[in-house]
Amino acid sequence: MHKDVKKVLVSEEEIEQRCKELGAQITQDYKELNEIPILVSLLKGSVPFLAKLMKYIELDVEIDFMDVSSYEGTESIGDVRIIKDLDRSIKGESILLVEDIVDTGRTLNSVKELLENKGCERMRIVSLLDKPSRRVVQIDADYVGFTIPNEFVIGFGLDFDEKYRNLPYVGVLKDECYQ
Ligand code: 5GP
Protein backbone atom coordinates (compact mmCIF):
# COMPACT_ATOMS: atom_id res chain seq x y z
CA MET A 1 0.00 0.00 0.00
CA HIS A 2 1.22 3.56 -0.74
CA LYS A 3 2.68 5.33 2.33
CA ASP A 4 0.18 8.24 2.04
CA VAL A 5 -2.88 5.96 2.07
CA LYS A 6 -4.77 5.52 5.37
CA LYS A 7 -6.92 2.64 4.17
CA VAL A 8 -8.01 0.90 1.00
CA LEU A 9 -11.72 1.43 0.38
CA VAL A 10 -12.09 -0.57 -2.82
CA SER A 11 -9.43 -3.12 -3.84
CA GLU A 12 -8.12 -3.81 -7.34
CA GLU A 13 -9.88 -7.18 -7.34
CA GLU A 14 -13.21 -5.65 -6.30
CA ILE A 15 -12.93 -3.04 -9.08
CA GLU A 16 -12.22 -5.72 -11.68
CA GLN A 17 -15.15 -7.86 -10.55
CA ARG A 18 -17.57 -4.92 -10.45
CA CYS A 19 -16.50 -3.73 -13.92
CA LYS A 20 -17.24 -7.22 -15.20
CA GLU A 21 -20.74 -7.07 -13.69
CA LEU A 22 -21.41 -3.52 -14.91
CA GLY A 23 -20.15 -4.40 -18.40
CA ALA A 24 -22.51 -7.38 -18.57
CA GLN A 25 -25.46 -5.30 -17.37
CA ILE A 26 -24.71 -2.47 -19.81
CA THR A 27 -24.33 -4.94 -22.70
CA GLN A 28 -27.68 -6.54 -21.89
CA ASP A 29 -29.53 -3.24 -21.42
CA TYR A 30 -28.28 -1.71 -24.67
CA LYS A 31 -29.02 -4.93 -26.59
CA GLU A 32 -32.59 -4.67 -25.33
CA LEU A 33 -32.71 -1.01 -26.38
CA ASN A 34 -31.17 -1.99 -29.73
CA GLU A 35 -28.69 0.85 -29.36
CA ILE A 36 -24.92 1.18 -29.42
CA PRO A 37 -23.72 3.98 -27.16
CA ILE A 38 -20.71 6.24 -27.57
CA LEU A 39 -18.72 6.04 -24.36
CA VAL A 40 -17.89 9.61 -23.33
CA SER A 41 -15.17 9.69 -20.69
CA LEU A 42 -14.58 12.77 -18.57
CA LEU A 43 -10.85 13.53 -18.27
CA LYS A 44 -8.78 12.75 -16.39
CA GLY A 45 -10.32 10.84 -13.49
CA SER A 46 -12.46 8.37 -15.42
CA VAL A 47 -9.72 7.04 -17.73
CA PRO A 48 -8.72 3.94 -15.69
CA PHE A 49 -12.40 3.12 -15.14
CA LEU A 50 -13.20 3.48 -18.85
CA ALA A 51 -10.26 1.26 -19.77
CA LYS A 52 -11.34 -1.50 -17.40
CA LEU A 53 -15.07 -1.26 -18.00
CA MET A 54 -15.03 -1.22 -21.80
CA LYS A 55 -13.32 -4.61 -21.98
CA TYR A 56 -16.54 -6.07 -20.60
CA ILE A 57 -18.97 -4.20 -22.88
CA GLU A 58 -19.72 -6.54 -25.75
CA LEU A 59 -21.01 -3.97 -28.22
CA ASP A 60 -19.25 -2.13 -31.07
CA VAL A 61 -18.88 1.05 -29.05
CA GLU A 62 -16.84 4.14 -29.91
CA ILE A 63 -15.06 6.16 -27.24
CA ASP A 64 -14.54 9.90 -26.96
CA PHE A 65 -13.15 12.24 -24.31
CA MET A 66 -14.15 15.54 -22.84
CA ASP A 67 -12.44 17.75 -20.28
CA VAL A 68 -14.33 20.39 -18.33
CA SER A 69 -13.60 22.65 -15.41
CA SER A 70 -15.98 24.44 -13.08
CA TYR A 71 -16.30 28.19 -13.19
CA GLU A 72 -15.01 29.49 -9.90
CA GLY A 73 -15.81 32.75 -8.19
CA THR A 74 -19.01 33.33 -10.12
CA GLU A 75 -22.58 32.81 -9.08
CA SER A 76 -23.06 30.05 -11.59
CA ILE A 77 -21.31 27.37 -9.55
CA GLY A 78 -21.85 24.16 -11.38
CA ASP A 79 -21.65 25.67 -14.83
CA VAL A 80 -18.68 24.21 -16.62
CA ARG A 81 -16.16 25.44 -19.13
CA ILE A 82 -15.06 23.05 -21.89
CA ILE A 83 -11.30 22.55 -21.93
CA LYS A 84 -11.37 19.72 -24.47
CA ASP A 85 -14.46 19.12 -26.53
CA LEU A 86 -15.60 15.87 -28.12
CA ASP A 87 -13.95 14.95 -31.43
CA ARG A 88 -17.21 14.05 -33.15
CA SER A 89 -20.81 15.17 -33.41
CA ILE A 90 -23.20 13.38 -31.06
CA LYS A 91 -26.40 14.61 -32.69
CA GLY A 92 -28.97 11.83 -32.58
CA GLU A 93 -26.55 9.49 -30.80
CA SER A 94 -26.90 7.46 -27.64
CA ILE A 95 -24.33 8.49 -25.02
CA LEU A 96 -23.04 6.59 -22.03
CA LEU A 97 -21.19 9.14 -19.90
CA VAL A 98 -18.36 7.59 -17.89
CA GLU A 99 -17.54 9.36 -14.61
CA ASP A 100 -15.16 8.63 -11.75
CA ILE A 101 -17.31 9.88 -8.87
CA VAL A 102 -20.60 11.68 -8.28
CA ASP A 103 -20.22 13.96 -5.27
CA THR A 104 -22.41 17.10 -5.13
CA GLY A 105 -23.72 16.21 -8.61
CA ARG A 106 -22.97 19.68 -9.98
CA THR A 107 -20.42 18.56 -12.58
CA LEU A 108 -22.57 15.75 -13.86
CA ASN A 109 -25.64 17.94 -14.06
CA SER A 110 -23.83 20.59 -16.10
CA VAL A 111 -22.19 18.05 -18.41
CA LYS A 112 -25.52 16.31 -18.94
CA GLU A 113 -27.10 19.61 -19.97
CA LEU A 114 -24.16 20.35 -22.24
CA LEU A 115 -24.40 16.99 -24.02
CA GLU A 116 -28.15 17.27 -24.37
CA ASN A 117 -27.66 20.71 -25.95
CA LYS A 118 -25.41 19.04 -28.48
CA GLY A 119 -28.46 17.04 -29.53
CA CYS A 120 -27.77 13.55 -28.20
CA GLU A 121 -30.81 11.30 -28.37
CA ARG A 122 -30.39 9.39 -25.13
CA MET A 123 -27.98 9.75 -22.28
CA ARG A 124 -27.12 7.36 -19.50
CA ILE A 125 -24.46 7.70 -16.84
CA VAL A 126 -22.09 5.17 -15.34
CA SER A 127 -19.99 6.19 -12.35
CA LEU A 128 -17.36 4.14 -10.55
CA LEU A 129 -18.15 5.77 -7.21
CA ASP A 130 -21.11 7.52 -5.66
CA LYS A 131 -21.21 9.68 -2.51
CA PRO A 132 -24.98 10.19 -2.16
CA SER A 133 -24.66 11.89 1.25
CA ARG A 134 -22.95 14.88 -0.42
CA ARG A 135 -25.54 15.49 -3.15
CA VAL A 136 -26.60 19.12 -3.74
CA VAL A 137 -28.09 18.72 -7.22
CA GLN A 138 -30.54 15.86 -7.59
CA ILE A 139 -28.93 13.66 -10.22
CA ASP A 140 -28.08 9.98 -10.08
CA ALA A 141 -26.01 7.70 -12.25
CA ASP A 142 -27.87 4.87 -14.00
CA TYR A 143 -25.05 2.49 -13.14
CA VAL A 144 -22.87 2.78 -10.02
CA GLY A 145 -19.81 0.74 -9.14
CA PHE A 146 -19.60 1.43 -5.41
CA THR A 147 -21.48 3.65 -3.00
CA ILE A 148 -18.99 5.11 -0.54
CA PRO A 149 -19.15 7.19 2.65
CA ASN A 150 -18.27 10.88 2.82
CA GLU A 151 -14.49 10.58 2.69
CA PHE A 152 -12.01 12.12 0.27
CA VAL A 153 -10.72 9.29 -1.87
CA ILE A 154 -7.79 8.92 -4.23
CA GLY A 155 -6.50 6.32 -6.66
CA PHE A 156 -7.76 4.53 -9.76
CA GLY A 157 -7.98 7.87 -11.58
CA LEU A 158 -8.82 10.08 -8.63
CA ASP A 159 -6.20 12.62 -7.61
CA PHE A 160 -5.09 14.93 -4.88
CA ASP A 161 -3.12 17.77 -6.46
CA GLU A 162 -2.79 15.62 -9.64
CA LYS A 163 -1.09 12.80 -7.72
CA TYR A 164 -2.19 9.22 -6.89
CA ARG A 165 -4.21 8.68 -10.11
CA ASN A 166 -2.01 5.68 -10.92
CA LEU A 167 -2.83 3.69 -7.77
CA PRO A 168 -4.66 0.48 -8.76
CA TYR A 169 -7.17 0.76 -5.88
CA VAL A 170 -9.40 3.45 -4.32
CA GLY A 171 -8.11 4.61 -0.95
CA VAL A 172 -8.46 7.28 1.70
CA LEU A 173 -5.58 9.76 1.96
CA LYS A 174 -3.83 10.21 5.34
CA ASP A 175 -4.88 13.45 7.05
CA GLU A 176 -1.31 14.78 7.25
CA CYS A 177 -1.08 14.72 3.42
CA TYR A 178 -3.68 17.50 3.18
CA GLN A 179 -1.54 19.90 5.17
P1 5GP B 1 -19.31 17.03 -8.09
O1 5GP B 1 -19.49 18.06 -9.16
O2 5GP B 1 -20.23 15.87 -8.16
O3 5GP B 1 -19.31 17.67 -6.72
O4 5GP B 1 -17.83 16.53 -8.19
C1 5GP B 1 -17.36 15.72 -9.17
C2 5GP B 1 -15.87 15.84 -9.29
O5 5GP B 1 -15.24 16.27 -8.07
C3 5GP B 1 -15.30 14.48 -9.60
O6 5GP B 1 -15.28 14.23 -10.98
C4 5GP B 1 -13.92 14.57 -8.97
O7 5GP B 1 -13.02 15.13 -9.90
C5 5GP B 1 -14.08 15.51 -7.79
N1 5GP B 1 -14.28 14.77 -6.53
C6 5GP B 1 -15.40 14.64 -5.80
N2 5GP B 1 -15.20 13.88 -4.70
C7 5GP B 1 -13.90 13.49 -4.75
C8 5GP B 1 -13.08 12.67 -3.91
O8 5GP B 1 -13.48 12.11 -2.87
N3 5GP B 1 -11.80 12.50 -4.30
C9 5GP B 1 -11.28 13.09 -5.42
N4 5GP B 1 -9.99 12.85 -5.68
N5 5GP B 1 -12.01 13.86 -6.23
C10 5GP B 1 -13.32 14.06 -5.91
PDB file of C-alpha atoms and ligand atoms in Angstrom:
ATOM      1  CA  MET A   1       0.000   0.000   0.000  1.00  0.00           C
ATOM      2  CA  HIS A   2       1.218   3.558  -0.743  1.00  0.00           C
ATOM      3  CA  LYS A   3       2.685   5.326   2.330  1.00  0.00           C
ATOM      4  CA  ASP A   4       0.179   8.235   2.040  1.00  0.00           C
ATOM      5  CA  VAL A   5      -2.875   5.961   2.073  1.00  0.00           C
ATOM      6  CA  LYS A   6      -4.773   5.517   5.365  1.00  0.00           C
ATOM      7  CA  LYS A   7      -6.924   2.640   4.166  1.00  0.00           C
ATOM      8  CA  VAL A   8      -8.013   0.899   1.000  1.00  0.00           C
ATOM      9  CA  LEU A   9     -11.717   1.428   0.381  1.00  0.00           C
ATOM     10  CA  VAL A  10     -12.091  -0.574  -2.824  1.00  0.00           C
ATOM     11  CA  SER A  11      -9.433  -3.118  -3.839  1.00  0.00           C
ATOM     12  CA  GLU A  12      -8.122  -3.809  -7.337  1.00  0.00           C
ATOM     13  CA  GLU A  13      -9.880  -7.183  -7.342  1.00  0.00           C
ATOM     14  CA  GLU A  14     -13.212  -5.649  -6.301  1.00  0.00           C
ATOM     15  CA  ILE A  15     -12.934  -3.044  -9.076  1.00  0.00           C
ATOM     16  CA  GLU A  16     -12.216  -5.723 -11.682  1.00  0.00           C
ATOM     17  CA  GLN A  17     -15.146  -7.858 -10.548  1.00  0.00           C
ATOM     18  CA  ARG A  18     -17.571  -4.918 -10.446  1.00  0.00           C
ATOM     19  CA  CYS A  19     -16.497  -3.729 -13.918  1.00  0.00           C
ATOM     20  CA  LYS A  20     -17.244  -7.218 -15.203  1.00  0.00           C
ATOM     21  CA  GLU A  21     -20.745  -7.068 -13.687  1.00  0.00           C
ATOM     22  CA  LEU A  22     -21.411  -3.525 -14.910  1.00  0.00           C
ATOM     23  CA  GLY A  23     -20.153  -4.397 -18.401  1.00  0.00           C
ATOM     24  CA  ALA A  24     -22.508  -7.384 -18.574  1.00  0.00           C
ATOM     25  CA  GLN A  25     -25.461  -5.296 -17.371  1.00  0.00           C
ATOM     26  CA  ILE A  26     -24.706  -2.467 -19.813  1.00  0.00           C
ATOM     27  CA  THR A  27     -24.329  -4.942 -22.701  1.00  0.00           C
ATOM     28  CA  GLN A  28     -27.678  -6.542 -21.888  1.00  0.00           C
ATOM     29  CA  ASP A  29     -29.526  -3.239 -21.423  1.00  0.00           C
ATOM     30  CA  TYR A  30     -28.285  -1.708 -24.672  1.00  0.00           C
ATOM     31  CA  LYS A  31     -29.016  -4.926 -26.593  1.00  0.00           C
ATOM     32  CA  GLU A  32     -32.589  -4.670 -25.327  1.00  0.00           C
ATOM     33  CA  LEU A  33     -32.706  -1.009 -26.378  1.00  0.00           C
ATOM     34  CA  ASN A  34     -31.174  -1.989 -29.729  1.00  0.00           C
ATOM     35  CA  GLU A  35     -28.694   0.851 -29.359  1.00  0.00           C
ATOM     36  CA  ILE A  36     -24.920   1.184 -29.415  1.00  0.00           C
ATOM     37  CA  PRO A  37     -23.725   3.983 -27.159  1.00  0.00           C
ATOM     38  CA  ILE A  38     -20.713   6.240 -27.573  1.00  0.00           C
ATOM     39  CA  LEU A  39     -18.722   6.038 -24.355  1.00  0.00           C
ATOM     40  CA  VAL A  40     -17.887   9.605 -23.328  1.00  0.00           C
ATOM     41  CA  SER A  41     -15.174   9.686 -20.686  1.00  0.00           C
ATOM     42  CA  LEU A  42     -14.580  12.774 -18.569  1.00  0.00           C
ATOM     43  CA  LEU A  43     -10.851  13.527 -18.266  1.00  0.00           C
ATOM     44  CA  LYS A  44      -8.782  12.752 -16.392  1.00  0.00           C
ATOM     45  CA  GLY A  45     -10.317  10.836 -13.491  1.00  0.00           C
ATOM     46  CA  SER A  46     -12.463   8.368 -15.417  1.00  0.00           C
ATOM     47  CA  VAL A  47      -9.718   7.042 -17.731  1.00  0.00           C
ATOM     48  CA  PRO A  48      -8.722   3.943 -15.691  1.00  0.00           C
ATOM     49  CA  PHE A  49     -12.400   3.118 -15.143  1.00  0.00           C
ATOM     50  CA  LEU A  50     -13.204   3.478 -18.850  1.00  0.00           C
ATOM     51  CA  ALA A  51     -10.256   1.255 -19.768  1.00  0.00           C
ATOM     52  CA  LYS A  52     -11.343  -1.503 -17.403  1.00  0.00           C
ATOM     53  CA  LEU A  53     -15.069  -1.257 -18.000  1.00  0.00           C
ATOM     54  CA  MET A  54     -15.025  -1.216 -21.803  1.00  0.00           C
ATOM     55  CA  LYS A  55     -13.319  -4.610 -21.979  1.00  0.00           C
ATOM     56  CA  TYR A  56     -16.540  -6.072 -20.604  1.00  0.00           C
ATOM     57  CA  ILE A  57     -18.967  -4.198 -22.876  1.00  0.00           C
ATOM     58  CA  GLU A  58     -19.721  -6.542 -25.749  1.00  0.00           C
ATOM     59  CA  LEU A  59     -21.014  -3.969 -28.224  1.00  0.00           C
ATOM     60  CA  ASP A  60     -19.249  -2.134 -31.072  1.00  0.00           C
ATOM     61  CA  VAL A  61     -18.879   1.047 -29.049  1.00  0.00           C
ATOM     62  CA  GLU A  62     -16.841   4.136 -29.905  1.00  0.00           C
ATOM     63  CA  ILE A  63     -15.062   6.161 -27.244  1.00  0.00           C
ATOM     64  CA  ASP A  64     -14.536   9.898 -26.962  1.00  0.00           C
ATOM     65  CA  PHE A  65     -13.147  12.236 -24.307  1.00  0.00           C
ATOM     66  CA  MET A  66     -14.152  15.536 -22.840  1.00  0.00           C
ATOM     67  CA  ASP A  67     -12.439  17.755 -20.277  1.00  0.00           C
ATOM     68  CA  VAL A  68     -14.330  20.386 -18.333  1.00  0.00           C
ATOM     69  CA  SER A  69     -13.601  22.655 -15.409  1.00  0.00           C
ATOM     70  CA  SER A  70     -15.985  24.445 -13.078  1.00  0.00           C
ATOM     71  CA  TYR A  71     -16.295  28.189 -13.192  1.00  0.00           C
ATOM     72  CA  GLU A  72     -15.007  29.491  -9.904  1.00  0.00           C
ATOM     73  CA  GLY A  73     -15.810  32.751  -8.191  1.00  0.00           C
ATOM     74  CA  THR A  74     -19.006  33.327 -10.125  1.00  0.00           C
ATOM     75  CA  GLU A  75     -22.577  32.811  -9.077  1.00  0.00           C
ATOM     76  CA  SER A  76     -23.063  30.048 -11.589  1.00  0.00           C
ATOM     77  CA  ILE A  77     -21.307  27.369  -9.547  1.00  0.00           C
ATOM     78  CA  GLY A  78     -21.853  24.159 -11.378  1.00  0.00           C
ATOM     79  CA  ASP A  79     -21.645  25.673 -14.834  1.00  0.00           C
ATOM     80  CA  VAL A  80     -18.680  24.208 -16.622  1.00  0.00           C
ATOM     81  CA  ARG A  81     -16.158  25.443 -19.133  1.00  0.00           C
ATOM     82  CA  ILE A  82     -15.064  23.046 -21.893  1.00  0.00           C
ATOM     83  CA  ILE A  83     -11.300  22.550 -21.934  1.00  0.00           C
ATOM     84  CA  LYS A  84     -11.367  19.719 -24.465  1.00  0.00           C
ATOM     85  CA  ASP A  85     -14.456  19.117 -26.532  1.00  0.00           C
ATOM     86  CA  LEU A  86     -15.600  15.867 -28.124  1.00  0.00           C
ATOM     87  CA  ASP A  87     -13.948  14.953 -31.434  1.00  0.00           C
ATOM     88  CA  ARG A  88     -17.207  14.054 -33.147  1.00  0.00           C
ATOM     89  CA  SER A  89     -20.808  15.168 -33.407  1.00  0.00           C
ATOM     90  CA  ILE A  90     -23.202  13.381 -31.064  1.00  0.00           C
ATOM     91  CA  LYS A  91     -26.402  14.614 -32.687  1.00  0.00           C
ATOM     92  CA  GLY A  92     -28.972  11.833 -32.581  1.00  0.00           C
ATOM     93  CA  GLU A  93     -26.547   9.488 -30.802  1.00  0.00           C
ATOM     94  CA  SER A  94     -26.900   7.461 -27.638  1.00  0.00           C
ATOM     95  CA  ILE A  95     -24.334   8.494 -25.021  1.00  0.00           C
ATOM     96  CA  LEU A  96     -23.043   6.593 -22.034  1.00  0.00           C
ATOM     97  CA  LEU A  97     -21.193   9.137 -19.902  1.00  0.00           C
ATOM     98  CA  VAL A  98     -18.364   7.587 -17.892  1.00  0.00           C
ATOM     99  CA  GLU A  99     -17.538   9.356 -14.607  1.00  0.00           C
ATOM    100  CA  ASP A 100     -15.157   8.630 -11.748  1.00  0.00           C
ATOM    101  CA  ILE A 101     -17.311   9.885  -8.874  1.00  0.00           C
ATOM    102  CA  VAL A 102     -20.599  11.685  -8.280  1.00  0.00           C
ATOM    103  CA  ASP A 103     -20.224  13.957  -5.274  1.00  0.00           C
ATOM    104  CA  THR A 104     -22.413  17.102  -5.133  1.00  0.00           C
ATOM    105  CA  GLY A 105     -23.718  16.212  -8.607  1.00  0.00           C
ATOM    106  CA  ARG A 106     -22.972  19.678  -9.985  1.00  0.00           C
ATOM    107  CA  THR A 107     -20.417  18.563 -12.583  1.00  0.00           C
ATOM    108  CA  LEU A 108     -22.568  15.752 -13.856  1.00  0.00           C
ATOM    109  CA  ASN A 109     -25.639  17.943 -14.059  1.00  0.00           C
ATOM    110  CA  SER A 110     -23.834  20.594 -16.097  1.00  0.00           C
ATOM    111  CA  VAL A 111     -22.194  18.052 -18.407  1.00  0.00           C
ATOM    112  CA  LYS A 112     -25.517  16.307 -18.938  1.00  0.00           C
ATOM    113  CA  GLU A 113     -27.102  19.606 -19.974  1.00  0.00           C
ATOM    114  CA  LEU A 114     -24.165  20.348 -22.237  1.00  0.00           C
ATOM    115  CA  LEU A 115     -24.400  16.995 -24.025  1.00  0.00           C
ATOM    116  CA  GLU A 116     -28.154  17.272 -24.370  1.00  0.00           C
ATOM    117  CA  ASN A 117     -27.665  20.711 -25.949  1.00  0.00           C
ATOM    118  CA  LYS A 118     -25.410  19.044 -28.484  1.00  0.00           C
ATOM    119  CA  GLY A 119     -28.459  17.039 -29.530  1.00  0.00           C
ATOM    120  CA  CYS A 120     -27.769  13.555 -28.197  1.00  0.00           C
ATOM    121  CA  GLU A 121     -30.812  11.297 -28.367  1.00  0.00           C
ATOM    122  CA  ARG A 122     -30.392   9.387 -25.130  1.00  0.00           C
ATOM    123  CA  MET A 123     -27.978   9.752 -22.276  1.00  0.00           C
ATOM    124  CA  ARG A 124     -27.121   7.364 -19.497  1.00  0.00           C
ATOM    125  CA  ILE A 125     -24.459   7.702 -16.840  1.00  0.00           C
ATOM    126  CA  VAL A 126     -22.091   5.168 -15.344  1.00  0.00           C
ATOM    127  CA  SER A 127     -19.989   6.190 -12.350  1.00  0.00           C
ATOM    128  CA  LEU A 128     -17.363   4.136 -10.554  1.00  0.00           C
ATOM    129  CA  LEU A 129     -18.148   5.769  -7.209  1.00  0.00           C
ATOM    130  CA  ASP A 130     -21.113   7.517  -5.656  1.00  0.00           C
ATOM    131  CA  LYS A 131     -21.207   9.677  -2.512  1.00  0.00           C
ATOM    132  CA  PRO A 132     -24.983  10.190  -2.159  1.00  0.00           C
ATOM    133  CA  SER A 133     -24.662  11.893   1.246  1.00  0.00           C
ATOM    134  CA  ARG A 134     -22.953  14.881  -0.422  1.00  0.00           C
ATOM    135  CA  ARG A 135     -25.541  15.488  -3.148  1.00  0.00           C
ATOM    136  CA  VAL A 136     -26.600  19.115  -3.743  1.00  0.00           C
ATOM    137  CA  VAL A 137     -28.091  18.720  -7.220  1.00  0.00           C
ATOM    138  CA  GLN A 138     -30.539  15.857  -7.587  1.00  0.00           C
ATOM    139  CA  ILE A 139     -28.932  13.663 -10.217  1.00  0.00           C
ATOM    140  CA  ASP A 140     -28.080   9.984 -10.076  1.00  0.00           C
ATOM    141  CA  ALA A 141     -26.014   7.702 -12.245  1.00  0.00           C
ATOM    142  CA  ASP A 142     -27.872   4.873 -13.996  1.00  0.00           C
ATOM    143  CA  TYR A 143     -25.048   2.490 -13.141  1.00  0.00           C
ATOM    144  CA  VAL A 144     -22.875   2.781 -10.022  1.00  0.00           C
ATOM    145  CA  GLY A 145     -19.812   0.735  -9.140  1.00  0.00           C
ATOM    146  CA  PHE A 146     -19.603   1.430  -5.413  1.00  0.00           C
ATOM    147  CA  THR A 147     -21.484   3.650  -2.997  1.00  0.00           C
ATOM    148  CA  ILE A 148     -18.986   5.114  -0.538  1.00  0.00           C
ATOM    149  CA  PRO A 149     -19.151   7.190   2.655  1.00  0.00           C
ATOM    150  CA  ASN A 150     -18.274  10.879   2.818  1.00  0.00           C
ATOM    151  CA  GLU A 151     -14.489  10.577   2.688  1.00  0.00           C
ATOM    152  CA  PHE A 152     -12.008  12.123   0.271  1.00  0.00           C
ATOM    153  CA  VAL A 153     -10.725   9.290  -1.871  1.00  0.00           C
ATOM    154  CA  ILE A 154      -7.788   8.921  -4.226  1.00  0.00           C
ATOM    155  CA  GLY A 155      -6.497   6.319  -6.659  1.00  0.00           C
ATOM    156  CA  PHE A 156      -7.764   4.529  -9.756  1.00  0.00           C
ATOM    157  CA  GLY A 157      -7.977   7.869 -11.584  1.00  0.00           C
ATOM    158  CA  LEU A 158      -8.823  10.077  -8.632  1.00  0.00           C
ATOM    159  CA  ASP A 159      -6.201  12.615  -7.609  1.00  0.00           C
ATOM    160  CA  PHE A 160      -5.091  14.935  -4.878  1.00  0.00           C
ATOM    161  CA  ASP A 161      -3.120  17.767  -6.457  1.00  0.00           C
ATOM    162  CA  GLU A 162      -2.788  15.625  -9.639  1.00  0.00           C
ATOM    163  CA  LYS A 163      -1.093  12.799  -7.717  1.00  0.00           C
ATOM    164  CA  TYR A 164      -2.186   9.220  -6.891  1.00  0.00           C
ATOM    165  CA  ARG A 165      -4.211   8.684 -10.115  1.00  0.00           C
ATOM    166  CA  ASN A 166      -2.010   5.676 -10.916  1.00  0.00           C
ATOM    167  CA  LEU A 167      -2.835   3.690  -7.770  1.00  0.00           C
ATOM    168  CA  PRO A 168      -4.657   0.485  -8.758  1.00  0.00           C
ATOM    169  CA  TYR A 169      -7.168   0.758  -5.876  1.00  0.00           C
ATOM    170  CA  VAL A 170      -9.399   3.449  -4.321  1.00  0.00           C
ATOM    171  CA  GLY A 171      -8.113   4.607  -0.945  1.00  0.00           C
ATOM    172  CA  VAL A 172      -8.462   7.279   1.703  1.00  0.00           C
ATOM    173  CA  LEU A 173      -5.583   9.755   1.961  1.00  0.00           C
ATOM    174  CA  LYS A 174      -3.828  10.209   5.337  1.00  0.00           C
ATOM    175  CA  ASP A 175      -4.883  13.446   7.047  1.00  0.00           C
ATOM    176  CA  GLU A 176      -1.313  14.784   7.250  1.00  0.00           C
ATOM    177  CA  CYS A 177      -1.084  14.724   3.422  1.00  0.00           C
ATOM    178  CA  TYR A 178      -3.682  17.502   3.177  1.00  0.00           C
ATOM    179  CA  GLN A 179      -1.539  19.904   5.166  1.00  0.00           C
TER     180      GLN A 179
HETATM  181  P1  5GP B   1     -19.311  17.033  -8.085  1.00  0.00           P
HETATM  182  O1  5GP B   1     -19.493  18.058  -9.165  1.00  0.00           O
HETATM  183  O2  5GP B   1     -20.233  15.872  -8.162  1.00  0.00           O
HETATM  184  O3  5GP B   1     -19.309  17.673  -6.723  1.00  0.00           O
HETATM  185  O4  5GP B   1     -17.829  16.526  -8.193  1.00  0.00           O
HETATM  186  C1  5GP B   1     -17.363  15.720  -9.173  1.00  0.00           C
HETATM  187  C2  5GP B   1     -15.871  15.840  -9.291  1.00  0.00           C
HETATM  188  O5  5GP B   1     -15.240  16.268  -8.068  1.00  0.00           O
HETATM  189  C3  5GP B   1     -15.297  14.478  -9.596  1.00  0.00           C
HETATM  190  O6  5GP B   1     -15.280  14.232 -10.980  1.00  0.00           O
HETATM  191  C4  5GP B   1     -13.915  14.568  -8.973  1.00  0.00           C
HETATM  192  O7  5GP B   1     -13.017  15.129  -9.903  1.00  0.00           O
HETATM  193  C5  5GP B   1     -14.085  15.514  -7.790  1.00  0.00           C
HETATM  194  N1  5GP B   1     -14.276  14.765  -6.530  1.00  0.00           N
HETATM  195  C6  5GP B   1     -15.396  14.645  -5.795  1.00  0.00           C
HETATM  196  N2  5GP B   1     -15.199  13.880  -4.705  1.00  0.00           N
HETATM  197  C7  5GP B   1     -13.899  13.487  -4.750  1.00  0.00           C
HETATM  198  C8  5GP B   1     -13.084  12.666  -3.906  1.00  0.00           C
HETATM  199  O8  5GP B   1     -13.483  12.106  -2.875  1.00  0.00           O
HETATM  200  N3  5GP B   1     -11.800  12.501  -4.302  1.00  0.00           N
HETATM  201  C9  5GP B   1     -11.276  13.092  -5.422  1.00  0.00           C
HETATM  202  N4  5GP B   1      -9.992  12.851  -5.685  1.00  0.00           N
HETATM  203  N5  5GP B   1     -12.010  13.863  -6.233  1.00  0.00           N
HETATM  204  C10 5GP B   1     -13.317  14.060  -5.908  1.00  0.00           C
END
